Structures are given as C-alpha cells and as structure tokens.
Amino acid sequence: MRTVHCGRVIRSVGAECERRIKKAGDVIDYSSSPRFSLMHGPTPLEPAVRLAAALRDRGLRVPRLWIKRDDCTGLALGGNKTRKLEFLIGEAMAQGAPSVLTVGATQSNHARQTAAAAAKAGLACHLLLEHRIEGDADYEESGNVLLDEMLGAQVTHLPNGVNLRDEADARVRELADAGESTYLIVGGGSSPLGALGYVRAAEEIHSQLPDASTIIHATGSMGTQAGLIAGLAMLESATHVVGVSVRQQAFEMTPVLSSLASDTAHLLGGAPIDDSRIEVDDRWVGEGYGIPTSAMIDAVRLLAHSEGILLDPVYSGKAFAGMVGMISEGRFTEDEDVVFLHTGGTPALFAYKSTFMSV
C-alpha cells in the first residue's frame, strides 16, 4: 500500500512497507543486543520534487531526490541519535545502571536526545558539554542548552580543548565513589553498539528504495555512517554512502570509520567492510565545527523555501550544502535515486539566530 500526501507518494508508511521492513529484518539478527524502544518508525522517505525543480532552475542536472526524515524520530524534537540510543539505553538498563553520562559540544544534539532518552527510561542523566566555539547569548542559553535543562539533565560546562573522554572517565569514577553506578555513552553514541541503530536504518531505506544509488548525510562521530555501511554491506546492497564531514579532514576519519563499520558488522556476525564502501567528503566544513558557511546558509534556506523542511546549521545544513555541491559538479545522472538522510538538529537553529537574521 502507498499513502499519498499532498500529491506525493511517501514510501515509508502502509502495510506493504511494514511487511518489507520486517522481511529485511529477518536478514540481520539483533537479538543479542537489548533495545529500549524510543522512536517513531519507520521514518518517512519523501520525494523532494520542488527541491529538484529549484535546482534545475539553477541549470543543474538533477537526479531523483529523496529525503529520509530521521529528524522525525519523535524523541525530544527528533534526530538520528534516537536510533543509537535505543541500543545504548537498552544496555544501560540491562546492566541495571541508574544513570547515564555522555559528552558533547555546547549545542550537542546527542546530549539533548540522551537527556530525553534517559528521562523516558527513568534514568538520571549527566552531560559534560565542551565550550567548543564562541557564541552569543542565543548560543549559550537557547536551542539544545535550554532543552537539556528542561529534560532534567545535570549539566557541567567545560572549557574548549579539554579531553572529554578523560573528563568523562573521571566523572564516572567520582560518581562511583559517591555510590552511583553510571553507564558511559561515548560522544555521539558512536560505538559499534550504538551504530546498530543505523544498521536498522539501512534496512529501512533498502526496503523503501532498494535501488537508491547513494545516501548522503552529515558525519562527525561517524556512528551513523558506520551503521549504514555495515547494514548495506550485510544486505549485499550496491547503495553507496557518502558522509559529509562537519569537523575533520577525510584522511583523519576514513581509517576510524572503516574500523568502526567493521566492528559494527562483526557485532552482528558480518564480514569486515571493504574500503571501497568508505567515502568522506571534507570540502564543506568551512573554518571549523559549528562555524557557519555561506554554502550552509544557502542550503538551509533552499530546503526551507522549496520543501518546508528545516535543517540545522552544524550538521545537516553543511551536509545538504555538500549534496548540492555534488549535484553542481555533475556527479549524478537524472535516472539515479539519491537519498539525503536528514539527521535532525533543528533546535540548534535557535542558537544561530544572528546567522540567519543578518542575511
């Protein structure tokens, strides 16, 4: 069954899609990893018809474009971390931990969703947030920072340049000395266990659009990309994944990504990942993590004006700018299906009000 919404076919709802996803799930067995249900799913896969028309108006050759709406996962305004947290919170609960601790930047989407997941699971949440970039009052007090407080997290702000892993380990020991056992979640939830969330997402996309040529998304801590790559490899899918870096150079990321993808596949009994599946495009970072670029601003406005979909300035905005850049370079043909994975992060828009109000 297909459901028509506003004149478009949305290929993520209906009994037929649910049947195909269940069948795909029979290929990969997650039963050894406890999972705590957090998300709405499967998330929609929407054709971006007006976006494609807007790009054609720029004189570009445009493939068939789709947007995988992982901004609609449902947990505290949504985002990609929800999928990872289902497995991570599941393990924390299986171990009987009364609290979780994680790290990130001031406006971390992962921190916000971890706080929400902990609240839903009845766990305490500790957040260590690094002051990674200079920002105005909106950046320091609005967006995800506001939501962290509303969700009941215990937040500690740290200066730029600290070793977050060392700080996290020290805080876990401190809490243990006080009698509180704490489950540590690595930055971005990007461990092999967390990446299982995106193995499941790979199954969803493969069920919704089996012949997709390419999936493009923002990559930072690399768990999303590792899970997608591992899942598609285990499904023997030819779909290629391109991670648009939001902070590091590709040569720094690719060996780590390759190892994480292989470790994720190994967790499920899969074979090591061939390096031909690994691609990181680092041309859209700009001056650094969280620092706006003109291409990002144009990308955010383009999708908002053409499809009514909001991106964030740190992750999905730069990734979408990367996809537009690839289209401008003629990378894709008109008969290809290209999927942009929207990883969420919309609350960060409010922290960057001056960026968008001044242009």
mmCIF file of C-alpha atoms in Angstrom:
data_model
loop_
_atom_site.group_PDB
_atom_site.id
_atom_site.type_symbol
_atom_site.label_atom_id
_atom_site.label_comp_id
_atom_site.label_asym_id
_atom_site.label_seq_id
_atom_site.Cartn_x
_atom_site.Cartn_y
_atom_site.Cartn_z
ATOM 1 C CA MET A 1 0.000 0.000 0.000
ATOM 2 C CA ARG A 2 1.180 3.533 -0.751
ATOM 3 C CA THR A 3 -0.099 6.599 1.006
ATOM 4 C CA VAL A 4 -0.422 9.827 -0.967
ATOM 5 C CA HIS A 5 0.263 13.024 0.959
ATOM 6 C CA CYS A 6 -0.032 16.469 -0.649
ATOM 7 C CA GLY A 7 0.162 14.930 -4.092
ATOM 8 C CA ARG A 8 3.325 12.964 -3.384
ATOM 9 C CA VAL A 9 3.976 9.314 -2.696
ATOM 10 C CA ILE A 10 5.603 8.823 0.696
ATOM 11 C CA ARG A 11 7.276 5.450 0.674
ATOM 12 C CA SER A 12 7.524 4.815 4.368
ATOM 13 C CA VAL A 13 4.016 4.079 5.523
ATOM 14 C CA GLY A 14 1.470 1.386 4.886
ATOM 15 C CA ALA A 15 1.250 -2.363 5.335
ATOM 16 C CA GLU A 16 3.405 -3.235 2.330
ATOM 17 C CA CYS A 17 6.348 -1.178 3.555
ATOM 18 C CA GLU A 18 5.996 -2.599 7.059
ATOM 19 C CA ARG A 19 5.981 -6.122 5.602
ATOM 20 C CA ARG A 20 9.145 -5.447 3.585
ATOM 21 C CA ILE A 21 10.948 -3.956 6.567
ATOM 22 C CA LYS A 22 10.019 -6.962 8.703
ATOM 23 C CA LYS A 23 11.302 -9.256 5.970
ATOM 24 C CA ALA A 24 14.547 -7.270 5.725
ATOM 25 C CA GLY A 25 14.890 -7.520 9.492
ATOM 26 C CA ASP A 26 14.940 -11.296 9.192
ATOM 27 C CA VAL A 27 18.304 -10.990 7.413
ATOM 28 C CA ILE A 28 20.074 -9.321 10.344
ATOM 29 C CA ASP A 29 19.667 -10.652 13.872
ATOM 30 C CA TYR A 30 19.853 -8.084 16.699
ATOM 31 C CA SER A 31 18.578 -10.401 19.418
ATOM 32 C CA SER A 32 21.862 -10.468 21.341
ATOM 33 C CA SER A 33 21.672 -6.706 21.959
ATOM 34 C CA PRO A 34 18.924 -5.406 24.294
ATOM 35 C CA ARG A 35 16.973 -2.492 22.863
ATOM 36 C CA PHE A 36 14.730 0.041 24.588
ATOM 37 C CA SER A 37 12.073 1.421 22.232
ATOM 38 C CA LEU A 38 12.353 5.195 21.850
ATOM 39 C CA MET A 39 11.485 6.200 18.313
ATOM 40 C CA HIS A 40 8.670 6.608 15.842
ATOM 41 C CA GLY A 41 9.382 4.466 12.839
ATOM 42 C CA PRO A 42 9.902 3.675 10.131
ATOM 43 C CA THR A 43 10.631 7.321 9.384
ATOM 44 C CA PRO A 44 9.284 8.774 6.130
ATOM 45 C CA LEU A 45 11.199 8.738 2.862
ATOM 46 C CA GLU A 46 9.859 11.719 0.928
ATOM 47 C CA PRO A 47 10.421 12.652 -2.713
ATOM 48 C CA ALA A 48 11.856 16.186 -2.937
ATOM 49 C CA VAL A 49 10.078 17.292 -6.114
ATOM 50 C CA ARG A 50 10.122 21.050 -5.542
ATOM 51 C CA LEU A 51 13.747 20.948 -4.427
ATOM 52 C CA ALA A 52 14.679 19.168 -7.654
ATOM 53 C CA ALA A 53 12.805 21.804 -9.663
ATOM 54 C CA ALA A 54 14.599 24.613 -7.822
ATOM 55 C CA LEU A 55 17.960 23.038 -8.617
ATOM 56 C CA ARG A 56 17.005 22.609 -12.267
ATOM 57 C CA ASP A 57 16.169 26.302 -12.311
ATOM 58 C CA ARG A 58 19.844 26.837 -11.445
ATOM 59 C CA GLY A 59 20.747 24.988 -14.633
ATOM 60 C CA LEU A 60 21.787 21.769 -12.927
ATOM 61 C CA ARG A 61 21.326 18.148 -13.953
ATOM 62 C CA VAL A 62 19.373 16.698 -11.054
ATOM 63 C CA PRO A 63 18.825 13.068 -10.026
ATOM 64 C CA ARG A 64 15.625 11.856 -8.398
ATOM 65 C CA LEU A 65 15.937 13.260 -4.887
ATOM 66 C CA TRP A 66 14.571 11.767 -1.679
ATOM 67 C CA ILE A 67 14.782 12.886 1.948
ATOM 68 C CA LYS A 68 14.919 10.286 4.718
ATOM 69 C CA ARG A 69 13.260 12.073 7.622
ATOM 70 C CA ASP A 70 15.277 10.991 10.627
ATOM 71 C CA ASP A 71 14.501 14.399 12.047
ATOM 72 C CA CYS A 72 11.104 12.765 12.713
ATOM 73 C CA THR A 73 12.218 10.025 15.091
ATOM 74 C CA GLY A 74 9.961 11.546 17.737
ATOM 75 C CA LEU A 75 12.211 11.847 20.790
ATOM 76 C CA ALA A 76 12.557 15.457 22.048
ATOM 77 C CA LEU A 77 12.197 17.042 18.570
ATOM 78 C CA GLY A 78 13.820 14.079 16.847
ATOM 79 C CA GLY A 79 17.169 13.296 15.263
ATOM 80 C CA ASN A 80 19.495 10.479 14.360
ATOM 81 C CA LYS A 81 20.777 9.803 17.877
ATOM 82 C CA THR A 82 17.448 8.240 18.854
ATOM 83 C CA ARG A 83 18.245 5.116 16.837
ATOM 84 C CA LYS A 84 21.617 4.678 18.549
ATOM 85 C CA LEU A 85 20.195 5.374 21.981
ATOM 86 C CA GLU A 86 17.675 2.543 21.673
ATOM 87 C CA PHE A 87 20.583 0.101 21.921
ATOM 88 C CA LEU A 88 22.703 2.124 24.344
ATOM 89 C CA ILE A 89 19.892 2.795 26.800
ATOM 90 C CA GLY A 90 18.856 -0.841 26.367
ATOM 91 C CA GLU A 91 22.283 -1.998 27.509
ATOM 92 C CA ALA A 92 22.368 0.510 30.385
ATOM 93 C CA MET A 93 19.051 -0.812 31.659
ATOM 94 C CA ALA A 94 20.139 -4.430 31.184
ATOM 95 C CA GLN A 95 23.164 -3.675 33.364
ATOM 96 C CA GLY A 96 20.962 -2.064 35.999
ATOM 97 C CA ALA A 97 22.663 1.331 35.800
ATOM 98 C CA PRO A 98 20.597 4.072 37.466
ATOM 99 C CA SER A 99 22.186 6.831 35.374
ATOM 100 C CA VAL A 100 23.933 7.585 32.097
ATOM 101 C CA LEU A 101 26.680 10.054 31.262
ATOM 102 C CA THR A 102 27.698 11.433 27.881
ATOM 103 C CA VAL A 103 29.698 14.268 26.340
ATOM 104 C CA GLY A 104 29.401 16.779 23.518
ATOM 105 C CA ALA A 105 29.695 20.403 22.467
ATOM 106 C CA THR A 106 27.558 23.142 23.999
ATOM 107 C CA GLN A 107 24.784 22.728 21.426
ATOM 108 C CA SER A 108 25.073 18.940 21.186
ATOM 109 C CA ASN A 109 22.045 17.241 19.642
ATOM 110 C CA HIS A 110 23.304 13.955 21.038
ATOM 111 C CA ALA A 111 23.301 15.368 24.574
ATOM 112 C CA ARG A 112 19.728 16.630 24.198
ATOM 113 C CA GLN A 113 18.461 13.297 22.927
ATOM 114 C CA THR A 114 20.397 11.367 25.577
ATOM 115 C CA ALA A 115 18.729 13.512 28.246
ATOM 116 C CA ALA A 116 15.335 12.763 26.707
ATOM 117 C CA ALA A 117 16.039 9.033 26.385
ATOM 118 C CA ALA A 118 17.173 8.877 29.995
ATOM 119 C CA ALA A 119 14.014 10.670 31.125
ATOM 120 C CA LYS A 120 11.859 8.209 29.191
ATOM 121 C CA ALA A 121 13.736 5.259 30.689
ATOM 122 C CA GLY A 122 13.620 6.655 34.224
ATOM 123 C CA LEU A 123 17.391 7.159 34.457
ATOM 124 C CA ALA A 124 19.380 10.115 35.717
ATOM 125 C CA CYS A 125 21.476 11.877 33.065
ATOM 126 C CA HIS A 126 24.823 13.643 33.369
ATOM 127 C CA LEU A 127 26.080 15.814 30.479
ATOM 128 C CA LEU A 128 29.605 17.194 30.060
ATOM 129 C CA LEU A 129 29.482 19.946 27.422
ATOM 130 C CA GLU A 130 32.605 21.497 25.920
ATOM 131 C CA HIS A 131 32.602 25.217 25.063
ATOM 132 C CA ARG A 132 33.978 24.402 21.603
ATOM 133 C CA ILE A 133 33.205 27.675 19.803
ATOM 134 C CA GLU A 134 32.486 31.252 20.832
ATOM 135 C CA GLY A 135 28.822 32.206 20.622
ATOM 136 C CA ASP A 136 26.398 34.910 21.633
ATOM 137 C CA ALA A 137 23.675 34.696 24.275
ATOM 138 C CA ASP A 138 21.429 32.681 21.937
ATOM 139 C CA TYR A 139 24.155 30.079 21.504
ATOM 140 C CA GLU A 140 24.908 29.875 25.214
ATOM 141 C CA GLU A 141 21.335 29.781 26.515
ATOM 142 C CA SER A 142 18.896 28.743 23.781
ATOM 143 C CA GLY A 143 18.407 25.743 21.490
ATOM 144 C CA ASN A 144 19.688 22.468 22.878
ATOM 145 C CA VAL A 145 21.062 24.112 26.042
ATOM 146 C CA LEU A 146 17.558 25.132 27.057
ATOM 147 C CA LEU A 147 16.183 21.690 26.245
ATOM 148 C CA ASP A 148 18.893 19.900 28.246
ATOM 149 C CA GLU A 149 17.729 21.783 31.326
ATOM 150 C CA MET A 150 14.055 21.167 30.587
ATOM 151 C CA LEU A 151 14.715 17.438 30.249
ATOM 152 C CA GLY A 152 16.225 17.278 33.718
ATOM 153 C CA ALA A 153 19.862 16.606 32.837
ATOM 154 C CA GLN A 154 22.661 17.520 35.235
ATOM 155 C CA VAL A 155 24.868 19.683 33.015
ATOM 156 C CA THR A 156 28.531 20.569 33.507
ATOM 157 C CA HIS A 157 30.074 23.104 31.124
ATOM 158 C CA LEU A 158 33.765 22.655 30.324
ATOM 159 C CA PRO A 159 36.274 24.936 28.555
ATOM 160 C CA ASN A 160 37.442 24.434 24.990
ATOM 161 C CA GLY A 161 40.268 21.976 24.498
ATOM 162 C CA VAL A 162 39.600 19.591 27.363
ATOM 163 C CA ASN A 163 39.934 15.862 26.778
ATOM 164 C CA LEU A 164 36.286 14.892 27.012
ATOM 165 C CA ARG A 165 36.971 11.186 27.342
ATOM 166 C CA ASP A 166 39.297 11.783 30.280
ATOM 167 C CA GLU A 167 36.770 14.136 31.862
ATOM 168 C CA ALA A 168 34.016 11.551 31.389
ATOM 169 C CA ASP A 169 36.095 8.752 32.908
ATOM 170 C CA ALA A 170 36.931 10.952 35.891
ATOM 171 C CA ARG A 171 33.277 11.857 36.427
ATOM 172 C CA VAL A 172 32.214 8.202 36.253
ATOM 173 C CA ARG A 173 34.793 7.379 38.954
ATOM 174 C CA GLU A 174 33.607 10.333 41.044
ATOM 175 C CA LEU A 175 30.003 9.156 40.817
ATOM 176 C CA ALA A 176 31.043 5.597 41.656
ATOM 177 C CA ASP A 177 32.832 6.850 44.768
ATOM 178 C CA ALA A 178 29.548 8.528 45.728
ATOM 179 C CA GLY A 179 27.695 5.235 45.302
ATOM 180 C CA GLU A 180 26.176 5.874 41.842
ATOM 181 C CA SER A 181 26.842 3.372 39.060
ATOM 182 C CA THR A 182 26.840 5.230 35.727
ATOM 183 C CA TYR A 183 26.690 3.890 32.177
ATOM 184 C CA LEU A 184 29.078 5.854 29.936
ATOM 185 C CA ILE A 185 27.883 6.684 26.418
ATOM 186 C CA VAL A 186 30.668 7.811 24.083
ATOM 187 C CA GLY A 187 30.320 11.055 22.137
ATOM 188 C CA GLY A 188 27.603 10.849 19.504
ATOM 189 C CA GLY A 189 26.706 7.363 20.720
ATOM 190 C CA SER A 190 29.185 6.208 18.085
ATOM 191 C CA SER A 191 30.247 2.814 19.365
ATOM 192 C CA PRO A 192 29.608 -0.432 17.477
ATOM 193 C CA LEU A 193 26.577 -0.987 19.711
ATOM 194 C CA GLY A 194 25.188 2.476 19.022
ATOM 195 C CA ALA A 195 25.833 2.088 15.302
ATOM 196 C CA LEU A 196 23.391 -0.855 15.251
ATOM 197 C CA GLY A 197 20.697 1.814 15.139
ATOM 198 C CA TYR A 198 21.863 2.723 11.658
ATOM 199 C CA VAL A 199 22.171 -0.869 10.554
ATOM 200 C CA ARG A 200 18.419 -0.913 11.184
ATOM 201 C CA ALA A 201 18.072 2.376 9.288
ATOM 202 C CA ALA A 202 19.921 0.823 6.344
ATOM 203 C CA GLU A 203 17.330 -1.951 6.340
ATOM 204 C CA GLU A 204 14.544 0.635 6.332
ATOM 205 C CA ILE A 205 15.972 2.584 3.420
ATOM 206 C CA HIS A 206 16.712 -0.586 1.486
ATOM 207 C CA SER A 207 13.097 -1.671 1.974
ATOM 208 C CA GLN A 208 11.734 1.728 0.964
ATOM 209 C CA LEU A 209 14.017 2.343 -2.018
ATOM 210 C CA PRO A 210 16.059 -0.748 -2.923
ATOM 211 C CA ASP A 211 17.677 0.826 -5.983
ATOM 212 C CA ALA A 212 18.980 4.007 -4.352
ATOM 213 C CA SER A 213 22.406 4.764 -5.785
ATOM 214 C CA THR A 214 23.671 6.997 -2.995
ATOM 215 C CA ILE A 215 22.857 8.079 0.566
ATOM 216 C CA ILE A 216 24.342 11.418 1.666
ATOM 217 C CA HIS A 217 24.434 12.623 5.260
ATOM 218 C CA ALA A 218 26.419 14.576 7.836
ATOM 219 C CA THR A 219 29.217 12.682 9.537
ATOM 220 C CA GLY A 220 31.019 13.716 12.713
ATOM 221 C CA SER A 221 31.498 10.970 15.275
ATOM 222 C CA MET A 222 30.857 8.514 12.398
ATOM 223 C CA GLY A 223 28.456 6.096 14.082
ATOM 224 C CA THR A 224 25.631 6.892 11.664
ATOM 225 C CA GLN A 225 27.818 6.305 8.627
ATOM 226 C CA ALA A 226 29.410 3.160 10.080
ATOM 227 C CA GLY A 227 25.995 1.638 10.758
ATOM 228 C CA LEU A 228 24.682 2.464 7.296
ATOM 229 C CA ILE A 229 27.762 1.000 5.625
ATOM 230 C CA ALA A 230 27.685 -2.157 7.723
ATOM 231 C CA GLY A 231 23.963 -2.651 7.186
ATOM 232 C CA LEU A 232 24.090 -2.159 3.434
ATOM 233 C CA ALA A 233 27.084 -4.499 3.171
ATOM 234 C CA MET A 234 25.239 -7.216 5.098
ATOM 235 C CA LEU A 235 22.239 -6.734 2.827
ATOM 236 C CA GLU A 236 24.571 -7.026 -0.194
ATOM 237 C CA SER A 237 23.234 -3.680 -1.399
ATOM 238 C CA ALA A 238 25.089 -1.631 -4.004
ATOM 239 C CA THR A 239 23.883 1.627 -2.450
ATOM 240 C CA HIS A 240 26.872 3.857 -1.682
ATOM 241 C CA VAL A 241 27.127 6.082 1.405
ATOM 242 C CA VAL A 242 28.812 9.488 1.355
ATOM 243 C CA GLY A 243 29.454 11.152 4.700
ATOM 244 C CA VAL A 244 29.903 14.914 4.504
ATOM 245 C CA SER A 245 32.320 15.814 7.274
ATOM 246 C CA VAL A 246 31.335 18.576 9.669
ATOM 247 C CA ARG A 247 34.624 18.840 11.554
ATOM 248 C CA GLN A 248 37.624 16.739 10.458
ATOM 249 C CA GLN A 249 39.615 16.082 7.312
ATOM 250 C CA ALA A 250 38.796 12.918 5.409
ATOM 251 C CA PHE A 251 42.223 11.328 5.888
ATOM 252 C CA GLU A 252 41.736 11.504 9.657
ATOM 253 C CA MET A 253 38.276 9.981 9.537
ATOM 254 C CA THR A 254 38.446 7.182 6.975
ATOM 255 C CA PRO A 255 40.576 4.681 8.945
ATOM 256 C CA VAL A 256 38.473 5.229 12.071
ATOM 257 C CA LEU A 257 35.271 4.884 10.051
ATOM 258 C CA SER A 258 36.491 1.710 8.366
ATOM 259 C CA SER A 259 37.317 0.141 11.738
ATOM 260 C CA LEU A 260 34.012 1.218 13.312
ATOM 261 C CA ALA A 261 31.995 -0.129 10.371
ATOM 262 C CA SER A 262 33.814 -3.468 10.508
ATOM 263 C CA ASP A 263 33.395 -3.695 14.285
ATOM 264 C CA THR A 264 29.682 -2.986 13.879
ATOM 265 C CA ALA A 265 29.316 -5.699 11.256
ATOM 266 C CA HIS A 266 31.308 -8.101 13.458
ATOM 267 C CA LEU A 267 28.887 -7.498 16.309
ATOM 268 C CA LEU A 268 26.182 -8.960 14.049
ATOM 269 C CA GLY A 269 28.286 -11.785 12.656
ATOM 270 C CA GLY A 270 29.125 -9.962 9.430
ATOM 271 C CA ALA A 271 32.376 -9.822 7.480
ATOM 272 C CA PRO A 272 34.865 -6.919 7.607
ATOM 273 C CA ILE A 273 33.911 -3.948 5.461
ATOM 274 C CA ASP A 274 35.652 -3.390 2.134
ATOM 275 C CA ASP A 275 37.306 0.033 1.987
ATOM 276 C CA SER A 276 35.575 0.725 -1.345
ATOM 277 C CA ARG A 277 32.449 1.432 0.720
ATOM 278 C CA ILE A 278 34.175 4.193 2.719
ATOM 279 C CA GLU A 279 33.824 7.785 1.486
ATOM 280 C CA VAL A 280 34.088 11.030 3.443
ATOM 281 C CA ASP A 281 33.819 14.423 1.709
ATOM 282 C CA ASP A 282 35.520 17.096 3.822
ATOM 283 C CA ARG A 283 35.128 20.078 1.484
ATOM 284 C CA TRP A 284 32.142 21.630 3.266
ATOM 285 C CA VAL A 285 33.454 22.067 6.813
ATOM 286 C CA GLY A 286 34.481 25.682 6.269
ATOM 287 C CA GLU A 287 36.521 27.264 9.060
ATOM 288 C CA GLY A 288 35.602 24.533 11.503
ATOM 289 C CA TYR A 289 32.999 22.694 13.525
ATOM 290 C CA GLY A 290 29.889 24.747 14.214
ATOM 291 C CA ILE A 291 31.149 27.787 12.269
ATOM 292 C CA PRO A 292 28.596 28.889 9.630
ATOM 293 C CA THR A 293 29.423 28.957 5.922
ATOM 294 C CA SER A 294 27.675 30.784 3.088
ATOM 295 C CA ALA A 295 27.014 27.432 1.386
ATOM 296 C CA MET A 296 25.309 26.144 4.550
ATOM 297 C CA ILE A 297 23.128 29.244 4.839
ATOM 298 C CA ASP A 298 22.083 28.925 1.187
ATOM 299 C CA ALA A 299 21.367 25.212 1.667
ATOM 300 C CA VAL A 300 19.209 25.727 4.760
ATOM 301 C CA ARG A 301 17.199 28.440 3.026
ATOM 302 C CA LEU A 302 16.868 26.398 -0.182
ATOM 303 C CA LEU A 303 15.296 23.405 1.523
ATOM 304 C CA ALA A 304 13.103 25.535 3.766
ATOM 305 C CA HIS A 305 11.770 27.531 0.806
ATOM 306 C CA SER A 306 11.296 24.568 -1.538
ATOM 307 C CA GLU A 307 10.089 21.775 0.765
ATOM 308 C CA GLY A 308 9.208 23.386 4.094
ATOM 309 C CA ILE A 309 11.870 21.261 5.825
ATOM 310 C CA LEU A 310 14.265 22.781 8.361
ATOM 311 C CA LEU A 311 17.920 21.800 8.600
ATOM 312 C CA ASP A 312 20.398 22.661 11.335
ATOM 313 C CA PRO A 313 23.474 24.878 10.843
ATOM 314 C CA VAL A 314 26.090 22.497 12.267
ATOM 315 C CA TYR A 315 25.329 19.086 10.735
ATOM 316 C CA SER A 316 22.508 18.637 8.249
ATOM 317 C CA GLY A 317 22.926 22.144 6.783
ATOM 318 C CA LYS A 318 26.552 21.533 5.832
ATOM 319 C CA ALA A 319 25.756 18.029 4.585
ATOM 320 C CA PHE A 320 22.956 19.373 2.398
ATOM 321 C CA ALA A 321 25.340 22.023 1.055
ATOM 322 C CA GLY A 322 27.651 19.136 0.184
ATOM 323 C CA MET A 323 24.902 17.321 -1.704
ATOM 324 C CA VAL A 324 24.041 20.464 -3.680
ATOM 325 C CA GLY A 325 27.739 20.834 -4.447
ATOM 326 C CA MET A 326 27.955 17.256 -5.727
ATOM 327 C CA ILE A 327 24.941 17.841 -7.947
ATOM 328 C CA SER A 328 26.539 21.052 -9.232
ATOM 329 C CA GLU A 329 29.640 19.049 -10.140
ATOM 330 C CA GLY A 330 27.541 16.635 -12.216
ATOM 331 C CA ARG A 331 28.236 13.618 -10.024
ATOM 332 C CA PHE A 332 24.773 12.090 -10.557
ATOM 333 C CA THR A 333 22.665 11.274 -13.601
ATOM 334 C CA GLU A 334 18.977 12.115 -13.917
ATOM 335 C CA ASP A 335 17.941 8.465 -13.653
ATOM 336 C CA GLU A 336 19.606 7.883 -10.272
ATOM 337 C CA ASP A 337 17.826 7.862 -6.925
ATOM 338 C CA VAL A 338 19.785 9.885 -4.364
ATOM 339 C CA VAL A 339 18.737 9.966 -0.700
ATOM 340 C CA PHE A 340 19.589 12.789 1.681
ATOM 341 C CA LEU A 341 19.472 11.470 5.242
ATOM 342 C CA HIS A 342 18.176 14.294 7.440
ATOM 343 C CA THR A 343 19.814 13.643 10.815
ATOM 344 C CA GLY A 344 17.859 16.333 12.661
ATOM 345 C CA GLY A 345 19.319 19.028 14.880
ATOM 346 C CA THR A 346 16.656 21.669 14.232
ATOM 347 C CA PRO A 347 16.775 23.076 17.825
ATOM 348 C CA ALA A 348 20.256 24.436 17.055
ATOM 349 C CA LEU A 349 18.691 26.889 14.590
ATOM 350 C CA PHE A 350 17.550 28.966 17.548
ATOM 351 C CA ALA A 351 21.121 29.158 18.809
ATOM 352 C CA TYR A 352 22.209 30.638 15.456
ATOM 353 C CA LYS A 353 19.522 33.305 15.138
ATOM 354 C CA SER A 354 22.034 36.044 14.295
ATOM 355 C CA THR A 355 23.426 33.955 11.420
ATOM 356 C CA PHE A 356 20.093 33.812 9.642
ATOM 357 C CA MET A 357 18.544 37.116 10.728
ATOM 358 C CA SER A 358 21.506 39.081 9.363
ATOM 359 C CA VAL A 359 21.386 37.690 5.811
#
